[in-house]
């Protein structure tokens, strides 16, 4: 019995269950009873699916990243836990009237969206992978569960006079998210084989469907407000910041851009009849011209028109960004100059080291984590709104560069590919290079999520602390001085984990006096538990820690 329990409850699963227990314990059950029960149910369902998939003797239908476990439990509960922790935080502001009821209700709506998306994927994995049934069975199960989830959400407080509209909107929206999540994870795992574990693909799937579904929801609300002003419900019209709208619009536009380019290239090839020699020239030069023309038109006209419609900008969104930057030119331009100098010096130095020395790739990449700390901490303290915008610009630039690299767009595609290969490791592949995305998002997401009401000043620093300091120190100390390993097959050492936990606690002790103006009195035992839990998860997980650790640490810091 003890042997069976130990095989079911490995280190990663034990830490995840500890984290979820801490989150559920902190909930105000008078406000979040249904959500807490649903989250606990999701944990048990994900636990069961992960064990079933990993113990299945049938041939897997998807090629996951080599060396990684399935990670289904961690991937399924991370985003719902983040949204639930934010709900716990907002519930503390309701009695103080620092949080509007509409904001709290909309956060509940986001929780159910992530919950439906995760559970739909779990049903898909359980039915398709384990039992090898047809996709129609999984789709029917998904629709059934979405109906149940929509009915559960509908019993929350609402205006009875708009019951029909509420029911239709909520049901259709949750149904679309559930089906979209299933289709998207199929696309990710089939189109990019061996690039991610199932848990990592699940996290990306739910994140994309929730984040960009929110942008599409805002678009639909604006359409409803335009055509039927009397039917527009304030419950679904939470005020958004200009920066968040610009970032969402451009990121969604760039993610859809490869589809536009592919269709346009196919049309151009059919319209132009060329000899074999001219066709070869067209495939290189012509595709490049078409690519950058479409990119310029999309960036300067198509995406800004969409963003302007959603947010009611009085000027062109790019002009708004220009005015925002130059509203405080000395501070913001100084930060830009500082960032460019740090990036140029660091990239030049590290690239030369990677080509001429035998420094391990894992250590070389950790230098970028330290670079992130030096860049982001001053900006987060002095210019948090500008840092939000800068994260969006950097992520959009990364997306464009990755598209150019994957499609080998002349003349930059091959150069970018060879340059990126100098910093890849076993978690990257020839198809996708994701490490720089995960580092940037790991630092940015806690800051973006913390917008609005935030009575925990350390929460926005979750990514910078866990990745820039904790993960870096754990890797360096573990690599140089580590002897005692957490497991026989793993590389993580107890010495490295202890160094990571100690360094994060030291950084928190340094930051808290600087953030004393927030008026928050730190509970040190709660902070220590959050640091230890995230450190142990980093030690045990075989998933991409840049993606999961910051979100888990943020969830615990919100409590």
Coordinates of C-alpha atoms in Angstrom, one line a residue:
X1 CA 0.0 0.0 0.0
X2 CA 2.8 2.4 0.9
X3 CA 4.6 1.5 -2.3
X4 CA 1.5 2.2 -4.3
X5 CA 1.0 5.5 -2.6
X6 CA 4.6 6.6 -3.3
X7 CA 4.3 5.7 -6.9
X8 CA 1.1 7.7 -7.3
X9 CA 2.3 10.7 -5.3
X10 CA 5.7 11.7 -6.7
X11 CA 7.5 14.9 -5.8
X12 CA 5.8 17.2 -8.4
X13 CA 2.3 16.0 -7.6
X14 CA 2.9 16.3 -3.8
X15 CA 4.0 20.0 -4.2
X16 CA 1.1 20.8 -6.5
X17 CA -1.4 19.3 -4.0
X18 CA 0.3 21.3 -1.2
X19 CA 0.0 24.6 -3.2
X20 CA -3.7 23.9 -4.0
X21 CA -4.4 23.1 -0.4
X22 CA -2.9 26.4 0.7
X23 CA -4.9 28.3 -1.9
X24 CA -8.2 26.7 -1.0
X25 CA -7.5 27.2 2.7
X26 CA -7.3 31.0 2.1
X27 CA -10.6 31.3 0.3
X28 CA -13.5 33.2 1.7
X29 CA -16.1 30.4 1.3
X30 CA -19.0 32.7 1.8
X31 CA -18.1 34.3 -1.6
X32 CA -16.2 31.5 -3.4
X33 CA -17.8 28.3 -2.3
X34 CA -18.7 27.0 -5.8
X35 CA -15.4 28.0 -7.2
X36 CA -13.5 26.3 -4.4
X37 CA -15.4 23.1 -4.8
X38 CA -14.9 23.2 -8.6
X39 CA -11.2 23.8 -8.3
X40 CA -10.8 20.9 -5.9
X41 CA -12.8 18.7 -8.3
X42 CA -10.5 19.9 -11.2
X43 CA -7.5 18.8 -9.2
X44 CA -8.8 15.3 -8.6
X45 CA -9.8 15.0 -12.3
X46 CA -6.4 16.1 -13.5
X47 CA -4.7 13.8 -11.0
X48 CA -6.7 10.9 -12.4
X49 CA -6.1 11.7 -16.0
X50 CA -2.3 12.2 -15.5
X51 CA -2.0 8.8 -13.8
X52 CA -4.2 7.1 -16.5
X53 CA -2.2 8.6 -19.4
X54 CA 1.2 7.8 -17.9
X55 CA 0.2 4.3 -17.0
X56 CA -1.4 3.6 -20.4
X57 CA 0.1 0.8 -22.4
X58 CA -1.4 2.1 -25.7
X59 CA 0.8 4.0 -28.1
X60 CA 0.7 7.8 -27.4
X61 CA -1.0 9.8 -30.2
X62 CA 1.3 12.8 -29.6
X63 CA 5.0 13.2 -29.5
X64 CA 5.8 15.2 -26.3
X65 CA 9.1 16.9 -25.4
X66 CA 11.7 14.2 -24.7
X67 CA 12.8 13.9 -21.0
X68 CA 9.6 15.5 -19.7
X69 CA 6.8 13.9 -17.8
X70 CA 3.2 14.5 -19.0
X71 CA 2.7 17.3 -16.5
X72 CA -1.0 17.2 -16.9
X73 CA -1.8 17.9 -13.3
X74 CA 0.4 20.9 -13.1
X75 CA -0.7 22.2 -16.5
X76 CA -4.4 21.8 -15.7
X77 CA -4.5 23.5 -12.4
X78 CA -2.0 26.4 -12.8
X79 CA -4.1 29.0 -14.5
X80 CA -7.4 28.3 -12.6
X81 CA -5.3 28.5 -9.4
X82 CA -3.9 31.9 -10.5
X83 CA -7.4 33.3 -11.3
X84 CA -8.8 31.8 -8.1
X85 CA -6.0 33.4 -6.0
X86 CA -6.8 36.8 -7.7
X87 CA -10.4 36.2 -6.7
X88 CA -9.3 35.7 -3.1
X89 CA -7.3 38.9 -3.3
X90 CA -10.3 40.9 -4.7
X91 CA -12.6 39.5 -2.1
X92 CA -10.5 41.3 0.5
X93 CA -11.1 44.6 -1.3
X94 CA -14.9 44.2 -1.5
X95 CA -15.7 45.1 2.1
X96 CA -13.4 48.1 1.9
X97 CA -15.1 49.2 -1.3
X98 CA -11.8 49.3 -3.1
X99 CA -13.0 46.7 -5.6
X100 CA -16.1 47.2 -7.7
X101 CA -18.6 44.3 -7.7
X102 CA -18.5 44.3 -11.5
X103 CA -14.8 43.6 -11.4
X104 CA -15.2 40.8 -8.9
X105 CA -18.0 39.2 -10.9
X106 CA -16.0 39.4 -14.1
X107 CA -13.0 37.7 -12.4
X108 CA -15.4 34.9 -11.4
X109 CA -16.4 34.7 -15.1
X110 CA -12.7 34.4 -16.0
X111 CA -12.3 31.6 -13.5
X112 CA -15.1 29.6 -15.1
X113 CA -13.7 30.2 -18.5
X114 CA -10.3 28.8 -17.5
X115 CA -12.1 26.0 -15.6
X116 CA -14.2 25.0 -18.6
X117 CA -11.2 25.1 -20.9
X118 CA -9.0 23.0 -18.6
X119 CA -11.8 20.4 -18.0
X120 CA -12.6 20.2 -21.7
X121 CA -9.0 19.3 -22.5
X122 CA -8.9 16.8 -19.6
X123 CA -11.9 15.1 -21.1
X124 CA -10.3 15.1 -24.5
X125 CA -7.1 13.6 -23.1
X126 CA -8.9 11.0 -21.1
X127 CA -11.2 9.8 -23.9
X128 CA -8.9 10.2 -26.9
X129 CA -5.5 9.2 -25.6
X130 CA -6.4 6.6 -23.0
X131 CA -9.3 4.9 -24.6
X132 CA -8.5 5.6 -28.3
X133 CA -12.1 6.5 -29.1
X134 CA -13.3 8.8 -31.8
X135 CA -13.1 12.6 -31.5
X136 CA -16.9 12.8 -31.6
X137 CA -17.1 11.1 -28.2
X138 CA -14.7 13.7 -26.7
X139 CA -16.6 16.5 -28.3
X140 CA -19.9 15.3 -26.9
X141 CA -18.4 15.0 -23.4
X142 CA -16.9 18.5 -23.8
X143 CA -20.3 20.0 -24.8
X144 CA -22.0 18.2 -21.9
X145 CA -19.6 19.5 -19.4
X146 CA -19.7 23.0 -20.8
X147 CA -23.5 22.9 -20.4
X148 CA -23.1 21.9 -16.7
X149 CA -20.5 24.6 -16.2
X150 CA -22.7 27.3 -17.7
X151 CA -25.6 26.2 -15.6
X152 CA -23.5 26.4 -12.5
X153 CA -22.3 29.9 -13.4
X154 CA -25.9 31.0 -14.1
X155 CA -27.0 30.5 -10.5
X156 CA -24.7 33.3 -9.5
X157 CA -26.4 36.7 -9.0
X158 CA -27.7 38.3 -12.1
X159 CA -30.5 40.6 -13.3
X160 CA -33.6 38.4 -13.9
X161 CA -34.9 40.8 -16.5
X162 CA -32.0 39.8 -18.8
X163 CA -32.1 36.1 -18.1
X164 CA -32.5 35.0 -21.8
X165 CA -29.6 37.2 -22.9
X166 CA -27.4 36.1 -20.0
X167 CA -28.1 32.5 -20.6
X168 CA -27.4 32.7 -24.4
X169 CA -24.2 34.7 -24.0
X170 CA -22.7 32.6 -21.2
X171 CA -23.6 29.3 -22.7
X172 CA -22.3 30.1 -26.2
X173 CA -19.1 31.7 -24.8
X174 CA -18.2 28.8 -22.5
X175 CA -19.1 26.3 -25.3
X176 CA -16.8 28.1 -27.7
X177 CA -13.9 28.2 -25.1
X178 CA -14.2 24.5 -24.4
X179 CA -14.3 23.5 -28.0
X180 CA -11.5 26.0 -29.0
X181 CA -9.3 24.6 -26.2
X182 CA -9.7 21.0 -27.4
X183 CA -9.0 22.0 -31.0
X184 CA -6.1 24.2 -30.1
X185 CA -4.2 21.6 -28.0
X186 CA -4.7 19.1 -30.9
X187 CA -3.1 21.7 -33.3
X188 CA -0.2 22.5 -31.0
X189 CA 0.7 18.9 -30.2
X190 CA 0.3 17.8 -33.9
X191 CA 1.9 20.8 -35.6
X192 CA 4.8 21.1 -33.2
X193 CA 5.7 17.5 -32.2
X194 CA 8.3 17.0 -29.4
X195 CA 8.3 20.8 -28.7
X196 CA 6.3 20.6 -25.4
X197 CA 4.9 18.2 -22.9
X198 CA 1.2 17.8 -22.6
X199 CA 1.1 19.9 -19.5
X200 CA 3.0 22.7 -21.2
X201 CA 0.7 22.6 -24.2
X202 CA -2.3 22.6 -21.9
X203 CA -1.0 25.7 -20.1
X204 CA -0.4 27.5 -23.5
X205 CA -3.8 26.4 -24.8
X206 CA -5.8 27.6 -21.8
X207 CA -3.8 30.8 -21.6
X208 CA -4.4 31.6 -25.3
X209 CA -8.1 30.8 -25.3
X210 CA -8.7 32.9 -22.1
X211 CA -6.4 35.9 -23.0
X212 CA -7.5 36.3 -26.5
X213 CA -11.1 35.3 -25.8
X214 CA -11.2 38.3 -23.5
X215 CA -10.2 40.5 -26.4
X216 CA -12.8 39.0 -28.7
X217 CA -15.4 39.4 -25.9
X218 CA -14.5 43.1 -25.7
X219 CA -15.0 43.4 -29.4
X220 CA -18.4 41.7 -29.2
X221 CA -19.5 44.0 -26.3
X222 CA -18.6 47.0 -28.4
X223 CA -20.7 45.7 -31.3
X224 CA -23.6 45.1 -29.0
X225 CA -23.3 48.5 -27.5
X226 CA -23.2 50.0 -31.0
X227 CA -26.3 48.2 -32.3
X228 CA -28.3 47.6 -29.2
X229 CA -27.3 50.1 -26.5
X230 CA -30.2 49.1 -24.2
X231 CA -29.0 45.5 -24.2
X232 CA -25.4 46.1 -23.2
X233 CA -24.7 44.7 -19.8
X234 CA -22.2 46.5 -17.5
X235 CA -21.3 43.1 -16.0
X236 CA -19.4 42.3 -19.2
X237 CA -18.0 45.8 -19.8
X238 CA -15.2 46.0 -17.2
X239 CA -13.0 49.0 -18.0
X240 CA -9.7 48.1 -19.6
X241 CA -6.5 50.1 -19.8
X242 CA -5.3 51.4 -23.1
X243 CA -2.0 49.6 -22.7
X244 CA -3.6 46.2 -22.1
X245 CA -5.8 46.6 -25.2
X246 CA -2.9 47.6 -27.4
X247 CA -0.9 44.6 -26.2
X248 CA -3.7 42.1 -26.6
X249 CA -4.6 43.4 -30.1
X250 CA -1.0 43.3 -31.4
X251 CA -0.2 39.9 -29.9
X252 CA -3.4 38.3 -31.3
X253 CA -2.7 40.0 -34.7
X254 CA 0.8 38.6 -34.9
X255 CA -0.3 35.1 -33.8
X256 CA -2.8 35.1 -36.6
X257 CA -0.3 36.7 -39.1
X258 CA 1.3 33.4 -40.2
X259 CA -2.2 32.2 -41.4
X260 CA -2.6 35.4 -43.4
X261 CA 0.8 35.1 -44.9
X262 CA 0.3 31.4 -45.8
X263 CA -3.0 32.1 -47.6
X264 CA -1.6 35.1 -49.4
X265 CA 1.5 33.2 -50.5
X266 CA -0.6 30.4 -51.9
X267 CA -2.8 32.9 -53.8
X268 CA 0.3 34.6 -55.2
X269 CA 1.8 31.3 -56.4
X270 CA -1.3 30.4 -58.2
X271 CA -1.6 33.8 -59.9
X272 CA 2.0 33.9 -61.0
X273 CA 3.1 31.3 -63.6
X274 CA 6.9 31.2 -63.6
X275 CA 9.7 29.0 -64.9
X276 CA 11.5 26.8 -62.5
X277 CA 14.4 29.3 -62.2
X278 CA 12.1 32.4 -61.7
X279 CA 10.0 30.4 -59.3
X280 CA 13.0 29.7 -57.2
X281 CA 13.8 33.5 -57.1
X282 CA 10.2 34.2 -56.3
X283 CA 10.2 31.7 -53.4
X284 CA 13.0 33.6 -51.8
X285 CA 12.7 37.3 -52.8
X286 CA 9.0 37.5 -53.6
X287 CA 8.0 35.8 -50.3
X288 CA 10.1 38.2 -48.4
X289 CA 8.5 41.3 -50.1
X290 CA 5.0 39.8 -49.6
X291 CA 5.8 39.0 -45.9
X292 CA 7.1 42.5 -45.0
X293 CA 4.4 44.2 -46.9
X294 CA 1.7 42.3 -45.1
X295 CA 3.5 42.9 -41.8
X296 CA 3.6 46.6 -42.4
X297 CA 0.0 46.9 -43.4
X298 CA -1.2 44.8 -40.5
X299 CA 0.9 46.7 -37.9
X300 CA 0.1 50.2 -39.2
X301 CA -3.5 49.8 -40.3
X302 CA -5.4 46.6 -39.6
X303 CA -4.5 45.9 -36.0
X304 CA -4.7 49.6 -34.9
X305 CA -8.2 49.9 -36.4
X306 CA -9.3 46.9 -34.3
X307 CA -7.7 48.2 -31.2
X308 CA -9.2 51.7 -31.8
X309 CA -12.6 50.2 -32.1
X310 CA -12.4 48.3 -28.9
X311 CA -10.9 51.0 -26.7
X312 CA -12.3 54.2 -28.3
X313 CA -8.9 55.8 -28.9
X314 CA -9.2 59.4 -30.0
X315 CA -5.9 59.1 -31.9
X316 CA -4.1 56.3 -33.7
X317 CA -3.0 53.7 -31.1
X318 CA 0.7 54.0 -32.3
X319 CA 0.5 57.7 -31.9
X320 CA -1.0 57.2 -28.4
X321 CA 2.0 55.1 -27.5
X322 CA 4.3 57.8 -28.8
X323 CA 2.6 60.4 -26.6
X324 CA 2.6 58.1 -23.6
X325 CA 6.4 57.6 -23.9
X326 CA 7.1 61.3 -24.3
X327 CA 4.7 62.3 -21.5
X328 CA 7.7 61.6 -19.2
X329 CA 10.6 61.7 -21.6
X330 CA 13.5 61.9 -19.2
X331 CA 12.5 58.9 -17.1
X332 CA 11.2 56.7 -19.9
X333 CA 13.8 57.5 -22.6
X334 CA 16.5 57.0 -19.9
X335 CA 15.1 53.6 -19.2
X336 CA 15.0 52.7 -22.9
X337 CA 18.7 53.8 -23.3
X338 CA 19.6 51.8 -20.2
X339 CA 17.8 48.7 -21.5
X340 CA 19.4 48.9 -25.0
X341 CA 22.8 49.3 -23.5
X342 CA 22.4 46.3 -21.2
X343 CA 21.0 44.1 -24.0
X344 CA 23.7 45.0 -26.5
X345 CA 26.5 44.5 -24.1
X346 CA 25.1 41.3 -22.6
X347 CA 24.1 39.6 -25.9
X348 CA 27.5 40.5 -27.5
X349 CA 29.4 39.2 -24.5
X350 CA 27.3 36.0 -24.0
X351 CA 27.2 35.1 -27.7
X352 CA 31.0 35.3 -27.9
X353 CA 31.2 33.1 -24.8
X354 CA 28.8 30.5 -26.2
X355 CA 31.0 30.2 -29.4
X356 CA 34.4 30.2 -27.8
X357 CA 34.2 28.5 -24.4
X358 CA 33.0 25.3 -22.8
X359 CA 30.6 27.0 -20.4
X360 CA 27.4 24.9 -20.0
X361 CA 24.4 26.2 -21.9
X362 CA 22.3 26.1 -18.7
X363 CA 24.7 28.4 -16.9
X364 CA 25.0 30.7 -19.9
X365 CA 21.2 31.1 -20.0
X366 CA 21.0 31.9 -16.3
X367 CA 23.1 35.0 -17.0
X368 CA 20.1 36.3 -19.0
X369 CA 18.0 35.7 -15.9
X370 CA 20.3 38.0 -13.9
X371 CA 20.2 40.5 -16.8
X372 CA 16.4 40.4 -16.5
X373 CA 16.6 41.3 -12.8
X374 CA 18.9 44.3 -13.5
X375 CA 16.5 45.5 -16.2
X376 CA 13.1 45.0 -14.7
X377 CA 13.4 45.6 -11.0
X378 CA 14.2 49.4 -11.3
X379 CA 11.5 49.8 -13.9
X380 CA 8.9 48.0 -11.9
X381 CA 9.6 50.2 -8.9
X382 CA 9.9 53.5 -10.8
X383 CA 7.8 53.1 -14.0
X384 CA 5.4 50.1 -13.7
X385 CA 3.0 51.3 -16.5
X386 CA 5.9 51.9 -18.9
X387 CA 7.3 48.4 -18.1
X388 CA 3.9 46.9 -18.9
X389 CA 4.0 48.5 -22.4
X390 CA 7.7 47.5 -22.8
X391 CA 6.9 43.9 -22.1
X392 CA 4.2 43.9 -24.7
X393 CA 6.6 45.5 -27.3
X394 CA 9.3 43.0 -26.5
X395 CA 6.9 40.0 -26.8
X396 CA 5.5 41.3 -30.1
X397 CA 9.1 41.7 -31.4
X398 CA 10.0 38.1 -30.3
X399 CA 6.9 36.8 -32.1
X400 CA 7.9 38.5 -35.4
X401 CA 11.5 37.3 -35.1
X402 CA 10.3 33.7 -34.4
X403 CA 8.0 33.8 -37.4
X404 CA 10.8 35.1 -39.6
X405 CA 13.1 32.3 -38.3
X406 CA 10.5 29.5 -38.7
X407 CA 9.5 30.6 -42.2
X408 CA 13.2 31.4 -43.1
X409 CA 12.2 34.8 -44.5
X410 CA 15.1 36.2 -46.6
X411 CA 17.5 37.8 -45.7
X412 CA 17.1 37.5 -41.9
X413 CA 15.7 34.1 -41.4
X414 CA 18.9 32.0 -41.5
X415 CA 20.8 34.6 -39.5
X416 CA 18.3 34.6 -36.7
X417 CA 18.2 30.8 -36.7
X418 CA 22.0 30.5 -36.4
X419 CA 22.1 33.2 -33.7
X420 CA 19.3 31.5 -31.6
X421 CA 21.0 28.1 -31.8
X422 CA 23.8 29.5 -29.7
X423 CA 21.4 29.7 -26.7
X424 CA 19.2 26.7 -27.1
X425 CA 19.2 23.6 -24.9
X426 CA 17.3 20.3 -24.7
X427 CA 14.0 22.1 -24.0
X428 CA 14.1 23.8 -27.4
X429 CA 13.7 22.1 -30.8
X430 CA 14.5 22.8 -34.4
X431 CA 10.9 23.8 -34.9
X432 CA 10.4 26.2 -32.1
X433 CA 12.7 28.1 -29.7
X434 CA 10.6 28.9 -26.6
X435 CA 13.0 29.7 -23.8
X436 CA 13.2 33.4 -24.4
X437 CA 9.4 33.6 -24.6
X438 CA 9.0 31.7 -21.3
X439 CA 11.5 34.0 -19.5
X440 CA 9.9 37.1 -20.8
X441 CA 6.3 35.9 -20.0
X442 CA 7.4 34.5 -16.7
X443 CA 8.5 38.0 -15.6
X444 CA 5.7 39.9 -17.3
X445 CA 2.6 37.8 -16.4
X446 CA 2.6 38.5 -12.6
X447 CA 3.0 42.2 -13.4
X448 CA 0.1 42.2 -15.9
X449 CA -2.2 40.2 -13.6
X450 CA -1.5 42.5 -10.7
X451 CA -3.0 45.5 -12.4
X452 CA -5.9 47.0 -10.6
X453 CA -6.4 46.2 -6.9
X454 CA -3.3 44.8 -5.3
X455 CA -2.7 44.7 -1.6
X456 CA 0.3 42.4 -1.9
X457 CA 3.2 44.5 -3.1
X458 CA 5.5 41.5 -3.6
X459 CA 3.1 39.8 -6.1
X460 CA 4.2 41.7 -9.2
X461 CA 7.8 40.7 -8.4
X462 CA 6.9 36.9 -8.5
X463 CA 8.4 36.3 -11.9
X464 CA 11.6 38.4 -11.4
X465 CA 12.2 36.9 -7.9
X466 CA 11.6 33.2 -8.8
X467 CA 13.3 33.2 -12.2
X468 CA 15.9 36.0 -12.0
X469 CA 17.1 35.2 -8.5
X470 CA 15.8 31.9 -7.2
X471 CA 16.1 29.8 -10.3
X472 CA 19.5 31.3 -11.2
X473 CA 21.0 30.7 -7.8
X474 CA 19.6 27.2 -7.6
X475 CA 21.2 26.3 -11.0
X476 CA 24.6 27.9 -10.3
X477 CA 25.0 26.6 -6.8
X478 CA 23.6 23.2 -7.7
X479 CA 25.9 22.9 -10.7
X480 CA 29.1 23.9 -8.9
X481 CA 28.6 22.6 -5.4
X482 CA 25.6 20.2 -5.5
X483 CA 26.1 16.7 -4.2
X484 CA 22.9 15.5 -2.7
X485 CA 20.3 14.9 -5.4
X486 CA 16.5 15.0 -4.9
X487 CA 16.1 11.8 -7.0
X488 CA 18.4 9.3 -8.6
X489 CA 17.3 10.1 -12.1
X490 CA 17.1 13.9 -11.7
X491 CA 19.8 16.6 -11.8
X492 CA 18.4 19.0 -9.2
X493 CA 20.3 19.1 -5.9
X494 CA 19.3 19.9 -2.4
X495 CA 22.1 22.4 -2.1
X496 CA 20.8 24.2 -5.2
X497 CA 17.2 24.3 -4.0
X498 CA 18.4 25.6 -0.6
X499 CA 20.4 28.4 -2.3
X500 CA 17.4 29.4 -4.4
X501 CA 15.1 29.6 -1.4
X502 CA 17.6 31.5 0.7
X503 CA 18.3 34.0 -2.1
X504 CA 14.6 34.7 -2.8
X505 CA 14.0 35.3 0.9
X506 CA 16.9 37.6 1.1
X507 CA 15.6 39.5 -2.0
X508 CA 12.2 39.8 -0.4
X509 CA 13.8 41.2 2.8
X510 CA 15.5 43.8 0.7
X511 CA 12.4 44.7 -1.4
X512 CA 9.8 45.0 1.4
X513 CA 11.3 48.2 3.0
X514 CA 11.3 49.8 -0.5
X515 CA 7.6 48.9 -0.9
X516 CA 6.6 50.0 2.6
X517 CA 4.4 52.8 1.2
X518 CA 1.9 50.1 0.2
X519 CA 0.9 49.8 3.8
X520 CA 1.0 46.0 3.8
X521 CA 2.4 44.2 6.8
X522 CA 4.1 41.0 5.6
X523 CA 3.2 37.7 7.1
X524 CA 6.7 36.1 7.1
X525 CA 5.5 32.6 7.7
X526 CA 3.1 32.8 4.7
X527 CA 5.9 34.3 2.6
X528 CA 8.3 31.5 3.7
X529 CA 5.8 28.8 2.7
X530 CA 5.3 30.5 -0.7
X531 CA 9.1 30.6 -1.3
X532 CA 9.6 27.0 -0.1
X533 CA 6.7 25.6 -2.2
X534 CA 7.9 27.3 -5.4
X535 CA 11.5 26.2 -4.7
X536 CA 10.4 22.6 -4.2
X537 CA 8.3 22.7 -7.4
X538 CA 11.4 24.0 -9.3
X539 CA 13.4 21.0 -7.8
X540 CA 10.9 18.3 -8.7
X541 CA 9.2 19.4 -11.9
X542 CA 10.4 18.2 -15.3
X543 CA 8.3 20.9 -17.0
X544 CA 9.5 24.2 -18.4
X545 CA 10.0 25.9 -15.0
X546 CA 10.1 29.4 -16.6
X547 CA 6.4 29.0 -17.4
X548 CA 5.1 27.4 -14.2
X549 CA 7.1 28.6 -11.3
X550 CA 6.3 32.4 -11.6
X551 CA 2.5 31.7 -11.8
X552 CA 2.6 29.3 -8.8
X553 CA 4.7 31.7 -6.8
X554 CA 2.3 34.6 -7.7
X555 CA -0.7 32.6 -6.7
X556 CA 0.8 32.0 -3.2
X557 CA 1.9 35.6 -2.8
X558 CA -1.6 36.9 -3.4
X559 CA -3.0 35.0 -0.4

